[in-house]
XYZ file of N, CA and C in Angstrom:
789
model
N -27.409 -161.067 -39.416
C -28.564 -160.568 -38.660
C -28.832 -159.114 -39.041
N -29.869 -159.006 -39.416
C -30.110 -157.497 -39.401
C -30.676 -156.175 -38.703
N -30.092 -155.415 -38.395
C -29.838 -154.040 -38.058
C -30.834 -153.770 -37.803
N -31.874 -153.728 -36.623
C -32.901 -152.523 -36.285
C -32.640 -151.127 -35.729
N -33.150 -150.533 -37.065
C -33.028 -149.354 -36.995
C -34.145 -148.365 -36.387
N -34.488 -147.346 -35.537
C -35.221 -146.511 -34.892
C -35.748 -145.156 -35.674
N -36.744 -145.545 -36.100
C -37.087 -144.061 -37.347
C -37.472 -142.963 -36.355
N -37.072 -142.072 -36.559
C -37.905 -140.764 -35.881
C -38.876 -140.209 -36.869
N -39.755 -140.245 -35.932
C -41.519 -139.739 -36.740
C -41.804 -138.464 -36.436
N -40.991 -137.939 -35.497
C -41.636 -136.875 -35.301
C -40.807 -135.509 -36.356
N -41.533 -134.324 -36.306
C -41.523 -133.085 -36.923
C -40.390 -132.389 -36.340
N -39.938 -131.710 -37.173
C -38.210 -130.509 -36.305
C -38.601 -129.739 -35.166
N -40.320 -129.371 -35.158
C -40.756 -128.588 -34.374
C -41.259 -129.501 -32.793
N -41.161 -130.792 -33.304
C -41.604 -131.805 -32.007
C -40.313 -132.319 -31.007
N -39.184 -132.071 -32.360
C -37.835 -132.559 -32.084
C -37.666 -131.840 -30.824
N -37.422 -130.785 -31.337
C -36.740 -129.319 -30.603
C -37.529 -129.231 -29.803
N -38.857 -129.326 -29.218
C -39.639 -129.264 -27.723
C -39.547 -130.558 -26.952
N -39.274 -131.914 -27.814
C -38.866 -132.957 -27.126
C -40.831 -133.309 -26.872
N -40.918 -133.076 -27.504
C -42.823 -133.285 -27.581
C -43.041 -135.081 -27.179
N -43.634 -135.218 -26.346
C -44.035 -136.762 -25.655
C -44.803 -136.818 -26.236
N -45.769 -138.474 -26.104
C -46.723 -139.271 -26.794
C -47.802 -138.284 -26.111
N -48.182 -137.613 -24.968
C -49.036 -136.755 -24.687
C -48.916 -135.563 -25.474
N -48.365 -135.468 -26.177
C -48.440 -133.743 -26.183
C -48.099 -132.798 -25.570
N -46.815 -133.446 -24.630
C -46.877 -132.622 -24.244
C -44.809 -131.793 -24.319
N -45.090 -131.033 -23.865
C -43.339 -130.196 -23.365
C -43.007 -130.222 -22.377
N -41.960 -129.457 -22.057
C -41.445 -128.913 -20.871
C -40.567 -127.612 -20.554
N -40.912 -126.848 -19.296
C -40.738 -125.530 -19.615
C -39.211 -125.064 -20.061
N -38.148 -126.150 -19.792
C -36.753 -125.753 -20.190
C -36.455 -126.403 -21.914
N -37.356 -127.163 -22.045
C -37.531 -127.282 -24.031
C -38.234 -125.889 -24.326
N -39.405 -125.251 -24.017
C -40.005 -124.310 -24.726
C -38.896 -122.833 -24.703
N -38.483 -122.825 -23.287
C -37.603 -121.872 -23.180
C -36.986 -121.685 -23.830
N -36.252 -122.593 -24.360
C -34.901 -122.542 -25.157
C -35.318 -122.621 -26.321
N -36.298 -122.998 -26.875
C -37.018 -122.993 -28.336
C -37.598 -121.369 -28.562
N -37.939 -120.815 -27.428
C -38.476 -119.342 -27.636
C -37.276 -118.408 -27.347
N -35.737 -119.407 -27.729
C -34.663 -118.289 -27.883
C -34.873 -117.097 -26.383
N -35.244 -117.169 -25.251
C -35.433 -116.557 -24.491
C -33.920 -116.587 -23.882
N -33.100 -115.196 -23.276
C -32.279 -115.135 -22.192
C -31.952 -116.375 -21.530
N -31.182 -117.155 -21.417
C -30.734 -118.097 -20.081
C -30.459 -117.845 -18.781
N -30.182 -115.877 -18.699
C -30.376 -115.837 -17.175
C -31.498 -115.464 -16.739
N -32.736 -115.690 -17.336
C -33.338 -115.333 -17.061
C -34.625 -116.610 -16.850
N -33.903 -117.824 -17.217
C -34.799 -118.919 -16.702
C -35.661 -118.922 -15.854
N -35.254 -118.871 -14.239
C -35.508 -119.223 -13.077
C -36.902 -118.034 -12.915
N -36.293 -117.202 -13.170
C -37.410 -115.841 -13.158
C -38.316 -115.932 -13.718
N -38.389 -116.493 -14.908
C -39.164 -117.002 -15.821
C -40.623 -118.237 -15.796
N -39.958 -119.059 -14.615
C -40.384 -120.369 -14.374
C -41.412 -119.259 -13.195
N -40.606 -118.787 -12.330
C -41.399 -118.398 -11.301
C -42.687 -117.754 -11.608
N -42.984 -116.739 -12.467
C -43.984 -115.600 -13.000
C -44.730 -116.068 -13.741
N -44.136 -116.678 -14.974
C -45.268 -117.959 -15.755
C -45.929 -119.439 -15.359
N -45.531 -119.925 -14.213
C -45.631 -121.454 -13.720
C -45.841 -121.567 -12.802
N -45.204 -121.488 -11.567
C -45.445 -121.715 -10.465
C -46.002 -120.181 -9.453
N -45.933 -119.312 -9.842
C -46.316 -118.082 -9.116
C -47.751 -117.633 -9.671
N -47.988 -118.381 -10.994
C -48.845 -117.549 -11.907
C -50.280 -118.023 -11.573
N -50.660 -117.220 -10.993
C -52.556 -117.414 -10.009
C -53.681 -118.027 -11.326
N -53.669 -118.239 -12.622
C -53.773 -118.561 -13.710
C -53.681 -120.065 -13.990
N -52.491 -120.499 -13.226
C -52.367 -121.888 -13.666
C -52.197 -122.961 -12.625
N -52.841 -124.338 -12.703
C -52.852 -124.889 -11.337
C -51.581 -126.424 -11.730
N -51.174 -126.804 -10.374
C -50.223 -127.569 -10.551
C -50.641 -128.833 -10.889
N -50.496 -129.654 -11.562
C -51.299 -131.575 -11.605
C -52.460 -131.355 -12.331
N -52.583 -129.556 -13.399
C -53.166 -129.938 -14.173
C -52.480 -129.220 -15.485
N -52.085 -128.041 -15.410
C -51.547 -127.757 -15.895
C -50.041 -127.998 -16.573
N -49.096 -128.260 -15.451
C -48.273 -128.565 -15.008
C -47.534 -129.413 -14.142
N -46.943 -130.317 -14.302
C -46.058 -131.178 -13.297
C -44.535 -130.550 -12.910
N -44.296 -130.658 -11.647
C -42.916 -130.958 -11.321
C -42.098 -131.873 -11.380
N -41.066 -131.978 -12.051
C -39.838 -133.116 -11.847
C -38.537 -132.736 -12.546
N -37.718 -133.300 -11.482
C -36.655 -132.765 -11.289
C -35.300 -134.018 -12.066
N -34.996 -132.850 -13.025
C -33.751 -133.259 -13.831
C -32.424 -133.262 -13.044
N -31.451 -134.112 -13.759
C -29.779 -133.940 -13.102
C -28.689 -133.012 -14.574
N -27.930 -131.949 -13.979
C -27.236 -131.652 -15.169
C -25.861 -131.419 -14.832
N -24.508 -131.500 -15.464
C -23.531 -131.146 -15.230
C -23.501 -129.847 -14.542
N -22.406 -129.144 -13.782
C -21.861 -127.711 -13.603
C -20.544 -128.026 -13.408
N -19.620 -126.878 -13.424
C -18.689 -126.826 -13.123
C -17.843 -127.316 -11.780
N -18.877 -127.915 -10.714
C -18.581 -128.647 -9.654
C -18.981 -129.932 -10.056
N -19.583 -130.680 -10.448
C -20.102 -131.482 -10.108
C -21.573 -131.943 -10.625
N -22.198 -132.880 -10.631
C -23.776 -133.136 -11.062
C -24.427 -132.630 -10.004
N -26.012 -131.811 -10.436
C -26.165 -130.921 -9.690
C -27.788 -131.281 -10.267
N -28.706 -130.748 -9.530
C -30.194 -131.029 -9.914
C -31.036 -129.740 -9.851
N -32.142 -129.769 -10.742
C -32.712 -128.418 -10.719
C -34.118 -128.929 -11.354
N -35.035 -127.843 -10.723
C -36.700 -128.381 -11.266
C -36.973 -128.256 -12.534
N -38.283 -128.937 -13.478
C -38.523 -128.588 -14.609
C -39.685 -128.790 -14.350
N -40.373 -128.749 -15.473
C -42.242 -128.429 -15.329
C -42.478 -129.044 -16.818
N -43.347 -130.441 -16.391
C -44.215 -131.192 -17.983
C -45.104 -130.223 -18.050
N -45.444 -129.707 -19.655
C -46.677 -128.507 -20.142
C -47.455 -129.016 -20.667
N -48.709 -129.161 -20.535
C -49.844 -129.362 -21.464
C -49.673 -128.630 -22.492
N -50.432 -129.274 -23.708
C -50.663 -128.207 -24.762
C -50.547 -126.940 -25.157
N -51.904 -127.084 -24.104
C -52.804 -125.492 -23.581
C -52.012 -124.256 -23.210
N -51.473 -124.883 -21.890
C -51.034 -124.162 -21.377
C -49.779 -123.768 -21.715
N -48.984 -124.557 -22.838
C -47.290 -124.069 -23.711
C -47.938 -122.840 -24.525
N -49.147 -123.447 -24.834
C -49.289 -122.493 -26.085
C -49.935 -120.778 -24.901
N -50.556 -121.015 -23.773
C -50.637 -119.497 -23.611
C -49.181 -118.960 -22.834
N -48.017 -119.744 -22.588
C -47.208 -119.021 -22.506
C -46.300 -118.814 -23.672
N -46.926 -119.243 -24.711
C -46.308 -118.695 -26.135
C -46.792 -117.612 -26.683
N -47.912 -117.324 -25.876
C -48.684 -116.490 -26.357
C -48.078 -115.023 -26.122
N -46.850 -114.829 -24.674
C -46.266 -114.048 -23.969
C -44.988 -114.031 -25.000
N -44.753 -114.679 -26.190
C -43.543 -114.222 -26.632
C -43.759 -113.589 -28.235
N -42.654 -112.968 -28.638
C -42.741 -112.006 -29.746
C -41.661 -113.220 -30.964
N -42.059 -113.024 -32.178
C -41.174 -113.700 -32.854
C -41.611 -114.984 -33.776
N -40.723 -115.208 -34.516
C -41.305 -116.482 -35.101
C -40.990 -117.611 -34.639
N -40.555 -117.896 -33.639
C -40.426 -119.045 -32.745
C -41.852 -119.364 -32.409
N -42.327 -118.373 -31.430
C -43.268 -117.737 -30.653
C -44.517 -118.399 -31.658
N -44.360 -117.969 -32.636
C -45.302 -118.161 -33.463
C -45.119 -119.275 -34.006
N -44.398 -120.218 -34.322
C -44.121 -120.884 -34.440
C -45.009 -122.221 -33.350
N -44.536 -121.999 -32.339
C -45.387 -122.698 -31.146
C -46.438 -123.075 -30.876
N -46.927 -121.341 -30.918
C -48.395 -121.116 -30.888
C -49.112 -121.532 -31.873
N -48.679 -122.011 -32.691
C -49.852 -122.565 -34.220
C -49.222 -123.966 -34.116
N -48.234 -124.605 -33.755
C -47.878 -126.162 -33.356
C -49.025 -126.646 -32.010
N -49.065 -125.888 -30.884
C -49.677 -126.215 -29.813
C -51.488 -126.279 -30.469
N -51.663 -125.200 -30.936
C -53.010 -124.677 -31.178
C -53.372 -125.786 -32.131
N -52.425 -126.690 -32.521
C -52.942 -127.903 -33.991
C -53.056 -129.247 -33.231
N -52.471 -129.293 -32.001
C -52.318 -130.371 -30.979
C -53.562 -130.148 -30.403
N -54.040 -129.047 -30.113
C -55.163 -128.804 -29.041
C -56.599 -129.512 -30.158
N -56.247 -129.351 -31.009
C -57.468 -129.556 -32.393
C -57.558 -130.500 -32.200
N -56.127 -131.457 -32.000
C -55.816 -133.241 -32.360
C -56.533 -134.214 -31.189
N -56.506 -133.341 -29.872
C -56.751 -133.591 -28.417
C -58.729 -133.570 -28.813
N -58.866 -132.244 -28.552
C -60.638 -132.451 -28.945
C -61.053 -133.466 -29.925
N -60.499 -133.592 -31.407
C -61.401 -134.645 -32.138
C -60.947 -135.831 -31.675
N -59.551 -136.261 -30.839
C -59.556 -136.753 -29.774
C -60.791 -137.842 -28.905
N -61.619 -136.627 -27.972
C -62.031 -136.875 -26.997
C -63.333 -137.002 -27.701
N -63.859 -136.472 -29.003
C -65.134 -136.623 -29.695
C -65.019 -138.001 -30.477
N -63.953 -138.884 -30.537
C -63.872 -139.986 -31.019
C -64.725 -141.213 -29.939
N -63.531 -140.803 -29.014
C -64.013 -141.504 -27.526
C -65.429 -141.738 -27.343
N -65.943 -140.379 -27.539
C -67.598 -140.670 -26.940
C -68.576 -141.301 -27.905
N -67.437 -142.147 -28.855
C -68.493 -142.849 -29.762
C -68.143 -143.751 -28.948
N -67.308 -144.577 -28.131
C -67.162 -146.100 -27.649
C -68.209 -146.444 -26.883
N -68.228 -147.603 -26.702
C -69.319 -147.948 -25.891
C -69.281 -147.694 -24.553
N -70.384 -147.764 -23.649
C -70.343 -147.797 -22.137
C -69.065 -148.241 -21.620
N -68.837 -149.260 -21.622
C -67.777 -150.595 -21.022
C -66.184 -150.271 -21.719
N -66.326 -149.432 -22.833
C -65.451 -149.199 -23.115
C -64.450 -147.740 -22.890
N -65.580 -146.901 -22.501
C -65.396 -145.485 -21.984
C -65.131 -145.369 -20.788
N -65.624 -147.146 -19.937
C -65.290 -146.657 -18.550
C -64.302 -147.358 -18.004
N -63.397 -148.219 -19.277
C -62.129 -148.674 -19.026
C -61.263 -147.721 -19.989
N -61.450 -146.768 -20.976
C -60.374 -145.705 -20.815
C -60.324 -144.609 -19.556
N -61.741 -144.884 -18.678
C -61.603 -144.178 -17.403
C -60.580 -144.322 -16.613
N -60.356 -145.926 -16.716
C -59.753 -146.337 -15.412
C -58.453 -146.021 -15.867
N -58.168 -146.458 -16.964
C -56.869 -146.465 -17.531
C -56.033 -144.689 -17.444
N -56.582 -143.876 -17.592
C -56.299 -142.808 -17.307
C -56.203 -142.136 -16.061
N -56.943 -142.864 -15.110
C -57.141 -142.712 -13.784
C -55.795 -143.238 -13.008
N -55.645 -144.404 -13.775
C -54.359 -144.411 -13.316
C -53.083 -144.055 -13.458
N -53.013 -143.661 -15.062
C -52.007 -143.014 -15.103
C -51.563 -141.763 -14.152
N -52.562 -140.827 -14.051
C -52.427 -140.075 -13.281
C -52.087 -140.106 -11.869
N -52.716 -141.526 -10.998
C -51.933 -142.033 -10.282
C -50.480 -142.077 -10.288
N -50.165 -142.561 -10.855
C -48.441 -143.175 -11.361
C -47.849 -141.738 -11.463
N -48.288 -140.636 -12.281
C -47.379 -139.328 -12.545
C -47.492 -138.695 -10.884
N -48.633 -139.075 -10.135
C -48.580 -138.038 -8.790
C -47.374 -138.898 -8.184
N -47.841 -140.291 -7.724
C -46.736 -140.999 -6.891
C -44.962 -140.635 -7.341
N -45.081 -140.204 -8.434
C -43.697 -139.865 -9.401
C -42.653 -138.832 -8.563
N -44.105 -137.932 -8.796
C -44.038 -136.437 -8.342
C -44.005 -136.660 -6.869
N -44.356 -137.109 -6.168
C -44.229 -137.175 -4.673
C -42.743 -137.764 -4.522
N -42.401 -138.896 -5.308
C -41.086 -139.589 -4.797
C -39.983 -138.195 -5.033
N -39.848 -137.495 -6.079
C -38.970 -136.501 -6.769
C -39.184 -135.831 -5.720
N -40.316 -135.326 -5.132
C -40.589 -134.175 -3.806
C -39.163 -134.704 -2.761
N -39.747 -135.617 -2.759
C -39.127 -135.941 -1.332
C -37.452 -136.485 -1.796
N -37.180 -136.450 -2.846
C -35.665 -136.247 -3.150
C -34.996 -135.040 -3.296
N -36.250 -134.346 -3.834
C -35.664 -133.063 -3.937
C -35.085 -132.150 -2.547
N -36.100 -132.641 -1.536
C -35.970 -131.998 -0.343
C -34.775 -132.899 0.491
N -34.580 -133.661 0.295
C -33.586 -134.403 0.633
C -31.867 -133.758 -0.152
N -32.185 -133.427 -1.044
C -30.751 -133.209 -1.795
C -30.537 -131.404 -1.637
N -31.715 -130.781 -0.793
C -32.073 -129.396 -0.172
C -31.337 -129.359 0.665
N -31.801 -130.543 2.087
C -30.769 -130.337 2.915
C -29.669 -130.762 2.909
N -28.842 -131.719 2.431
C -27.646 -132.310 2.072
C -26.611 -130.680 1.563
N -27.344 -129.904 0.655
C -27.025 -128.656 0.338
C -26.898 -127.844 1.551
N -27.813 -127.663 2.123
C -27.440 -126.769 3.036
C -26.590 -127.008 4.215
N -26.906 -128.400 4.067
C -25.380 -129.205 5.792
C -23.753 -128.472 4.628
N -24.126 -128.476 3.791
C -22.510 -128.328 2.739
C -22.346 -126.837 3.011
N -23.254 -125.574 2.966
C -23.150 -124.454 2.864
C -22.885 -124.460 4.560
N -23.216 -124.551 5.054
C -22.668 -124.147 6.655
C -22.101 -124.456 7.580
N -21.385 -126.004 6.997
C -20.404 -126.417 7.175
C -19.068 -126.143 6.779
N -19.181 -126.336 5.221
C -17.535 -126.282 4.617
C -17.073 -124.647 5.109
N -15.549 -125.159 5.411
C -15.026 -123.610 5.445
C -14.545 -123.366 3.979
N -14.362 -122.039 4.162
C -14.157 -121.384 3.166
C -12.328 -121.346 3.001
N -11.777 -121.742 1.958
C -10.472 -121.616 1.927
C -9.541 -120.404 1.291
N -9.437 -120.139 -0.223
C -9.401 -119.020 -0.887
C -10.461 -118.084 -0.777
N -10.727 -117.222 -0.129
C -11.619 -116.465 0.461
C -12.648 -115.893 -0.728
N -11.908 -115.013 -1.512
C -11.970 -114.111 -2.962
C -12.699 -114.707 -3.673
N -11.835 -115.693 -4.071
C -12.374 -116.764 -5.165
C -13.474 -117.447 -5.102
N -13.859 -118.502 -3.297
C -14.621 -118.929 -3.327
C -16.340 -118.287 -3.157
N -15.779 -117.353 -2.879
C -17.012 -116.401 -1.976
C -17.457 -115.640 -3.934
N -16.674 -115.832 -4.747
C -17.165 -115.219 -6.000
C -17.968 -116.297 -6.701
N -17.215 -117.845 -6.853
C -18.194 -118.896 -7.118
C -19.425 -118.895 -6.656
N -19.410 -118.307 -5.060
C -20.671 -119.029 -4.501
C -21.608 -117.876 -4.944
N -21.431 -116.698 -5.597
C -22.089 -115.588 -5.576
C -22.390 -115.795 -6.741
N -21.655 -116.954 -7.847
C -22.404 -116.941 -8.959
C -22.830 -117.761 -9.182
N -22.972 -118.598 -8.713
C -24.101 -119.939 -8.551
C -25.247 -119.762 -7.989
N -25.581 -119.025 -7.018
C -26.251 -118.101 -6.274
C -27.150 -117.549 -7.786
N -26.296 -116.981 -8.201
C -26.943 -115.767 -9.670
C -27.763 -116.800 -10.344
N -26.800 -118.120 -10.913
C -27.409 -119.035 -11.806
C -28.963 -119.412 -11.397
N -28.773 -119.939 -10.045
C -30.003 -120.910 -9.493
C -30.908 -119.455 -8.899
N -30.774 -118.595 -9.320
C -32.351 -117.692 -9.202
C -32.774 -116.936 -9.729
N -31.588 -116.510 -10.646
C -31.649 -116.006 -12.045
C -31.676 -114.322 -11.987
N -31.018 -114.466 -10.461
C -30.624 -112.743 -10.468
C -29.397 -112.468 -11.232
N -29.695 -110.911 -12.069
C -28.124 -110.726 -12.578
C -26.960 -110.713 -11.782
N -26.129 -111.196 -12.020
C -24.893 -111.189 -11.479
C -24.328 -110.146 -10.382
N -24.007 -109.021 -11.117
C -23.851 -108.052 -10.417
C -24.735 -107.086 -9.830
N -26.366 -107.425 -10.637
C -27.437 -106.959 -9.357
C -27.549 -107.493 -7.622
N -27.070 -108.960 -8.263
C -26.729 -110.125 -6.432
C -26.010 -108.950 -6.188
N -24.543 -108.760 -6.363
C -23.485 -108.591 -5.492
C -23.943 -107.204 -4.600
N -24.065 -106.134 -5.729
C -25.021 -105.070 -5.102
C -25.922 -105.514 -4.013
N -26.684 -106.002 -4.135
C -28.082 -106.985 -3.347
C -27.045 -107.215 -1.971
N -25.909 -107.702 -2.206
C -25.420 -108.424 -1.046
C -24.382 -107.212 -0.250
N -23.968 -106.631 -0.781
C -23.552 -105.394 -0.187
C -24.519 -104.539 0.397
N -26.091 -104.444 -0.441
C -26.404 -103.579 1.142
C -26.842 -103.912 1.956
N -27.109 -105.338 1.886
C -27.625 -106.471 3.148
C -26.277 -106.436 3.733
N -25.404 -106.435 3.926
C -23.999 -106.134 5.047
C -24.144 -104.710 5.046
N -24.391 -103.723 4.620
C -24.600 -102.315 4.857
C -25.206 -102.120 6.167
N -26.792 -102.789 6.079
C -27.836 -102.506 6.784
C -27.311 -103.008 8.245
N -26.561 -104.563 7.987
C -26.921 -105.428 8.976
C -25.365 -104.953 9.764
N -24.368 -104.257 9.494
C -23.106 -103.533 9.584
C -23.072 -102.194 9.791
N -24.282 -101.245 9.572
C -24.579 -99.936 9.938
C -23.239 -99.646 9.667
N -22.841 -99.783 8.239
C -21.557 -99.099 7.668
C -21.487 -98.523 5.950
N -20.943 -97.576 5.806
C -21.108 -97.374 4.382
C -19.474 -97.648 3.358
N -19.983 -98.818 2.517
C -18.494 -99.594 1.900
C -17.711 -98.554 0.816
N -19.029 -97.669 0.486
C -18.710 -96.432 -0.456
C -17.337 -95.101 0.560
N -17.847 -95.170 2.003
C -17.042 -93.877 3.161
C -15.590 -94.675 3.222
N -15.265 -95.927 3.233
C -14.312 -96.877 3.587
C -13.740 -96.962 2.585
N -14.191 -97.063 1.286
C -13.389 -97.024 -0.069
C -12.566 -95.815 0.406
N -13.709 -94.348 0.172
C -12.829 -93.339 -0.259
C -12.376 -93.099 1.068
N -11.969 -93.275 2.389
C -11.194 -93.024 3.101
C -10.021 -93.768 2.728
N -10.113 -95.233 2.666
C -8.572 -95.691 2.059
C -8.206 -95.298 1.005
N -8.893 -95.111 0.063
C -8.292 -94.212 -1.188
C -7.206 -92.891 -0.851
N -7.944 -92.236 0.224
C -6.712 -91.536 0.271
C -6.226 -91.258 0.905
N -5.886 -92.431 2.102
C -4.505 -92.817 2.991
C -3.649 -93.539 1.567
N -4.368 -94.251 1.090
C -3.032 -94.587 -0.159
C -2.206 -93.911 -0.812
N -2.937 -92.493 -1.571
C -2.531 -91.650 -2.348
C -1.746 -91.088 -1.862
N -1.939 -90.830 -0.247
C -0.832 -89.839 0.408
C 0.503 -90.529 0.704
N 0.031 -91.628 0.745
C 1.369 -93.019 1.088
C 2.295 -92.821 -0.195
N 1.355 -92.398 -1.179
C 2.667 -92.464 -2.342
C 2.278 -93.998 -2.997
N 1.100 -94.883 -2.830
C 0.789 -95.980 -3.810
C 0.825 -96.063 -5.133
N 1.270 -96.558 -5.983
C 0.445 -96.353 -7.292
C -1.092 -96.490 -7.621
N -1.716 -96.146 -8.849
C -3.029 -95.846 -8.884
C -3.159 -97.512 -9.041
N -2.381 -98.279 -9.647
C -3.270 -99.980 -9.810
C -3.206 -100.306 -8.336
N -2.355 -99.966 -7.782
C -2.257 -100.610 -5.995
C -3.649 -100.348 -5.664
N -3.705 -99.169 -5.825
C -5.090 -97.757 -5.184
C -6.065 -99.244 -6.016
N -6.238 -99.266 -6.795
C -7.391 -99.291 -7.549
C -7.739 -101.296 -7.156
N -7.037 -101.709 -7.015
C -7.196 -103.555 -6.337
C -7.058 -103.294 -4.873
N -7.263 -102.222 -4.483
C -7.029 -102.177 -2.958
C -8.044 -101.799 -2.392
N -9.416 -100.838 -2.798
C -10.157 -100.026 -3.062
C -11.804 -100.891 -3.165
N -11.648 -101.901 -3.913
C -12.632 -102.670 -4.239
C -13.928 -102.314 -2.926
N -14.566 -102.854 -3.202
C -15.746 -103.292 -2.239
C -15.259 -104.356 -1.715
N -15.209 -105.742 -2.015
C -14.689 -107.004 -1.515
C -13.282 -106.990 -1.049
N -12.298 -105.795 -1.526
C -11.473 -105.823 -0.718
C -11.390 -105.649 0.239
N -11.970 -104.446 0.607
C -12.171 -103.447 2.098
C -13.234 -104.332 2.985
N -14.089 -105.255 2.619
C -14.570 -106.074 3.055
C -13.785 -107.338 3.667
N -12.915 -107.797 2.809
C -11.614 -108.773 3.100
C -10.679 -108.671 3.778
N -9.975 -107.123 4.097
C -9.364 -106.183 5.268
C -9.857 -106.155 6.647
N -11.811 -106.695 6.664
C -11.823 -105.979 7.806
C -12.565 -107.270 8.576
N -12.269 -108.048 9.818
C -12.581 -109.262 9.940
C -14.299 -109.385 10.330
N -14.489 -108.309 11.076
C -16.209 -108.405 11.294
C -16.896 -108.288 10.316
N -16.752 -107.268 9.282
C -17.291 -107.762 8.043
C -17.115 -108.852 7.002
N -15.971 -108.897 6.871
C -15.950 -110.265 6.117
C -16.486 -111.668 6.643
N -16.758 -111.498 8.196
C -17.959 -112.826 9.178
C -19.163 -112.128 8.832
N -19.462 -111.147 8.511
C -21.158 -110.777 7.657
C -21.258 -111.337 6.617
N -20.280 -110.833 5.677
C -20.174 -111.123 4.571
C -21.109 -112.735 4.063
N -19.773 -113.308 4.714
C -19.915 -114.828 4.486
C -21.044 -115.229 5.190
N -22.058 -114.704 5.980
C -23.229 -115.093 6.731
C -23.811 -114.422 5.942
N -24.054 -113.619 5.103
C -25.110 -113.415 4.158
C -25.048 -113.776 3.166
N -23.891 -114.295 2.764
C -23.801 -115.519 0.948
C -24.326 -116.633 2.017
N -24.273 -117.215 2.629
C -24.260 -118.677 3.175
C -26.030 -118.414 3.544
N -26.839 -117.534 3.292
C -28.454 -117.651 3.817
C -28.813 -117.184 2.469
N -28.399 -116.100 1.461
C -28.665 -116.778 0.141
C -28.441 -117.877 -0.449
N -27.316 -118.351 -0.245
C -27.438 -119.742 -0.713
C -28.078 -120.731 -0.357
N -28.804 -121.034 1.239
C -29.025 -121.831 1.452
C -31.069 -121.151 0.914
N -31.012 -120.010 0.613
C -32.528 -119.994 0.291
C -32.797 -120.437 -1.492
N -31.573 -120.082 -2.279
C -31.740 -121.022 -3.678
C -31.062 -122.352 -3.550
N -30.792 -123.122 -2.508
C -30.263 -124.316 -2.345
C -30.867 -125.503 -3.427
């Protein structure tokens, strides 16, 4: 019996965007094709896609939501189908030969789309108004899609958040550092801009300064006769936070409402 084999037709440049029978992308293929930062995804999605007063949703853009490994567990996060058009004007925002690259791939699709639609309007009546329907419904089918994913998504929202304000916390240090960088991942704040971020939200909400508490224990230590590594793992921010029990119940009430707002 013989072997059917699956040719790939498409181009390195269709490969690598994962380019559909529409034409179309998606914003975590273009991303990663425009060599852009990875922490800087989420930020990314927000300012170009969904924040951007420029572009509208169900036409520009669709929502639907992928599953990907992490270090816990399978875990889900949004993506966005791109029209043409609209890949190519956020290619238009990047520098490079990727960039450029894109922008003259999209801009040859957009050509392919118009002589396209100037083909069409040679068909007949009866025939123009059953590629009507036929398209009419597709679009049907991608909203109902998009509605079912809505309502999973928001479903696997709260399932997240019954987990964040429920589970206790066991290794204190450790876990409270995971959750601060998962936190980072899913919103695409830098790392140690969060932690900052989250120290002066216990500042404010603690009417305390973690900087007066360092250097006061700093030098009850010194006078104790500590060594400087004692001094210096003793000293931390999260330590003196971990020492002191009303703050460390802030603490953990302000990771546990960031988290549950990038849930």
């Amino acid at each position: 019996m013989l072997e059917v084999k699956t040719v790939e037709t498409r181009t390195p440049i269709e490969i690598a965007l994962d380019i559909d029978s529409e034409g179309m992308t998606t914003a975590s293929k273009l991303y990663s094709f425009l060599k852009l930062s990875q922490s800087n995804y989420s930020k990314w999605c927000r300012t170009n896609i969904t924040d951007n007063e420029f572009a509208t949703e169900n036409e520009d853009y669709w929502r639907f939501v992928i599953e990907y490994e992490s270090g816990v567990g399978v875990k889900q996060r949004e993506d966005y189908k791109l029209t043409a058009h609209f890949a190519k004007k956020l290619s238009v925002k990047g520098n490079g030969e990727k960039a450029e690259q894109a922008r003259e791939y999209f801009t040859a699709v957009e050509e392919k789309v118009k002589q396209t639609a100037i083909d069409r309007s040679q068909l007949s009546p009866q025939l123009q108004l059953m590629n009507m329907l036929v398209e009419s419904m597709n679009k049907t089918e991608l909203e109902q899609k998009r509605q079912a994913q809505q309502i999973e998504q928001v479903q696997t929202t709260v399932d997240n958040m019954k987990e964040i304000f429920t589970q206790p916390i066991g290794d204190w240090r450790n876990e409270i550092n995971a959750r601060i960088r998962e936190i980072s991942i899913k919103s695409g704040i830098d790392y140690q801009t969060l932690y900052n971020e989250l120290y002066g939200r216990l500042e404010t909400i603690a009417h305390c300064s973690l900087q007066r508490l360092q250097d006061n224990k700093r030098s009850r230590m010194e006078k104790a006769g500590n060594t400087k590594t004692a001094i210096r793992e003793a000293t931390t921010k999260i330590a003196i936070i971990y020492d002191k029990p009303q703050l460390k119940a802030i603490f953990e009430d302000v990771v546990r409402r960031y988290a549950m707002a990038y849930a």
